[in-house]
């Protein structure tokens, strides 16, 4: 999961973008797969209000991400080992 720019293209013509729906599911599956501490069946939720601090079940995270936006700069998560650079015109959650 190298290119995560889809995280901020949630809506297209005021409807959920198909690519977003598919990639959210792929991302969550990947996150649960690589997180070795996920023995409880819960993982951190990247929804803006959860701020990656609340642990939720996979389906609840999926619902949050379909209905809400990802945290700003979340595409630069730790696995990528890249600094977070915000360009206001480009990073606007839908």
CSV table of C-alpha atoms in Angstrom, one decimal:
chain,number,residue,atom,x,y,z
A,1,UNK,CA,0.0,0.0,0.0
A,2,UNK,CA,2.3,2.7,-1.3
A,3,UNK,CA,0.0,5.3,-2.8
A,4,UNK,CA,-2.5,6.4,-0.1
A,5,UNK,CA,-3.7,9.5,-1.8
A,6,UNK,CA,-7.1,7.9,-2.3
A,7,UNK,CA,-7.8,8.5,1.4
A,8,UNK,CA,-8.7,12.1,0.6
A,9,UNK,CA,-10.8,11.4,-2.5
A,10,UNK,CA,-13.8,10.0,-0.6
A,11,UNK,CA,-16.5,11.8,-2.6
A,12,UNK,CA,-17.1,12.2,-6.3
A,13,UNK,CA,-20.1,14.2,-7.4
A,14,UNK,CA,-21.4,14.1,-3.7
A,15,UNK,CA,-21.3,10.2,-3.8
A,16,UNK,CA,-18.8,7.8,-2.3
A,17,UNK,CA,-16.1,7.2,-4.8
A,18,UNK,CA,-15.9,3.5,-5.8
A,19,UNK,CA,-12.1,3.4,-5.5
A,20,UNK,CA,-12.4,4.8,-2.0
A,21,UNK,CA,-14.9,2.1,-0.9
A,22,UNK,CA,-12.6,-0.7,-2.2
A,23,UNK,CA,-9.4,0.8,-0.9
A,24,UNK,CA,-10.8,1.4,2.6
A,25,UNK,CA,-11.6,-2.3,2.9
A,26,UNK,CA,-8.1,-3.3,1.5
A,27,UNK,CA,-6.5,-0.8,3.9
A,28,UNK,CA,-8.3,-2.1,7.0
A,29,UNK,CA,-7.6,-5.7,6.0
A,30,UNK,CA,-3.9,-4.8,5.6
A,31,UNK,CA,-3.8,-3.0,8.9
A,32,UNK,CA,-5.3,-5.9,10.8
A,33,UNK,CA,-2.9,-8.3,9.0
A,34,UNK,CA,0.3,-6.4,9.9
A,35,UNK,CA,-0.6,-5.5,13.4
A,36,UNK,CA,0.7,-8.3,15.5
A,37,UNK,CA,-0.9,-6.9,18.7
A,38,UNK,CA,-4.4,-7.2,17.1
A,39,UNK,CA,-5.3,-10.3,19.2
A,40,UNK,CA,-8.3,-8.6,20.6
A,41,UNK,CA,-9.9,-8.3,17.2
A,42,UNK,CA,-9.7,-4.5,17.5
A,43,UNK,CA,-7.4,-1.9,16.0
A,44,UNK,CA,-6.9,1.9,16.1
A,45,UNK,CA,-9.4,3.9,14.2
A,46,UNK,CA,-8.1,6.6,11.8
A,47,UNK,CA,-11.3,8.5,11.8
A,48,UNK,CA,-10.8,12.2,12.6
A,49,UNK,CA,-12.7,12.1,15.9
A,50,UNK,CA,-11.1,8.8,17.0
A,51,UNK,CA,-7.7,10.3,16.3
A,52,UNK,CA,-6.1,6.8,16.0
A,53,UNK,CA,-6.6,6.4,19.7
A,54,UNK,CA,-9.8,4.4,20.0
A,55,UNK,CA,-9.6,0.6,19.4
A,56,UNK,CA,-12.6,-0.6,17.4
A,57,UNK,CA,-13.6,-3.8,15.6
A,58,UNK,CA,-12.9,-4.1,11.9
A,59,UNK,CA,-16.5,-3.4,10.8
A,60,UNK,CA,-16.8,-0.4,13.0
A,61,UNK,CA,-13.6,1.1,11.6
A,62,UNK,CA,-14.9,0.4,8.1
A,63,UNK,CA,-18.2,2.2,8.8
A,64,UNK,CA,-16.4,5.2,10.3
A,65,UNK,CA,-14.2,5.5,7.2
A,66,UNK,CA,-17.1,5.2,4.7
A,67,UNK,CA,-19.0,7.9,6.6
A,68,UNK,CA,-16.2,10.2,7.8
A,69,UNK,CA,-12.8,11.4,6.8
A,70,UNK,CA,-9.4,10.1,7.6
A,71,UNK,CA,-7.1,12.0,9.9
A,72,UNK,CA,-5.1,14.7,8.1
A,73,UNK,CA,-1.7,13.4,7.1
A,74,UNK,CA,-2.7,9.8,7.9
A,75,UNK,CA,-1.3,8.7,4.5
A,76,UNK,CA,2.2,9.3,6.1
A,77,UNK,CA,1.7,6.5,8.6
A,78,UNK,CA,4.7,5.0,10.5
A,79,UNK,CA,5.2,2.1,8.2
A,80,UNK,CA,6.0,4.6,5.4
A,81,UNK,CA,8.7,6.3,7.6
A,82,UNK,CA,8.0,9.6,5.8
A,83,UNK,CA,7.6,13.0,7.3
A,84,UNK,CA,4.2,14.6,7.3
A,85,UNK,CA,4.0,17.5,4.9
A,86,UNK,CA,0.6,19.3,4.6
A,87,UNK,CA,-0.2,21.3,1.5
A,88,UNK,CA,-3.5,23.0,2.4
A,89,UNK,CA,-4.9,22.9,-1.2
A,90,UNK,CA,-4.2,19.2,-1.6
A,91,UNK,CA,-5.2,17.8,1.8
A,92,UNK,CA,-8.9,18.5,2.2
A,93,UNK,CA,-11.0,15.6,3.5
A,94,UNK,CA,-14.3,15.2,1.7
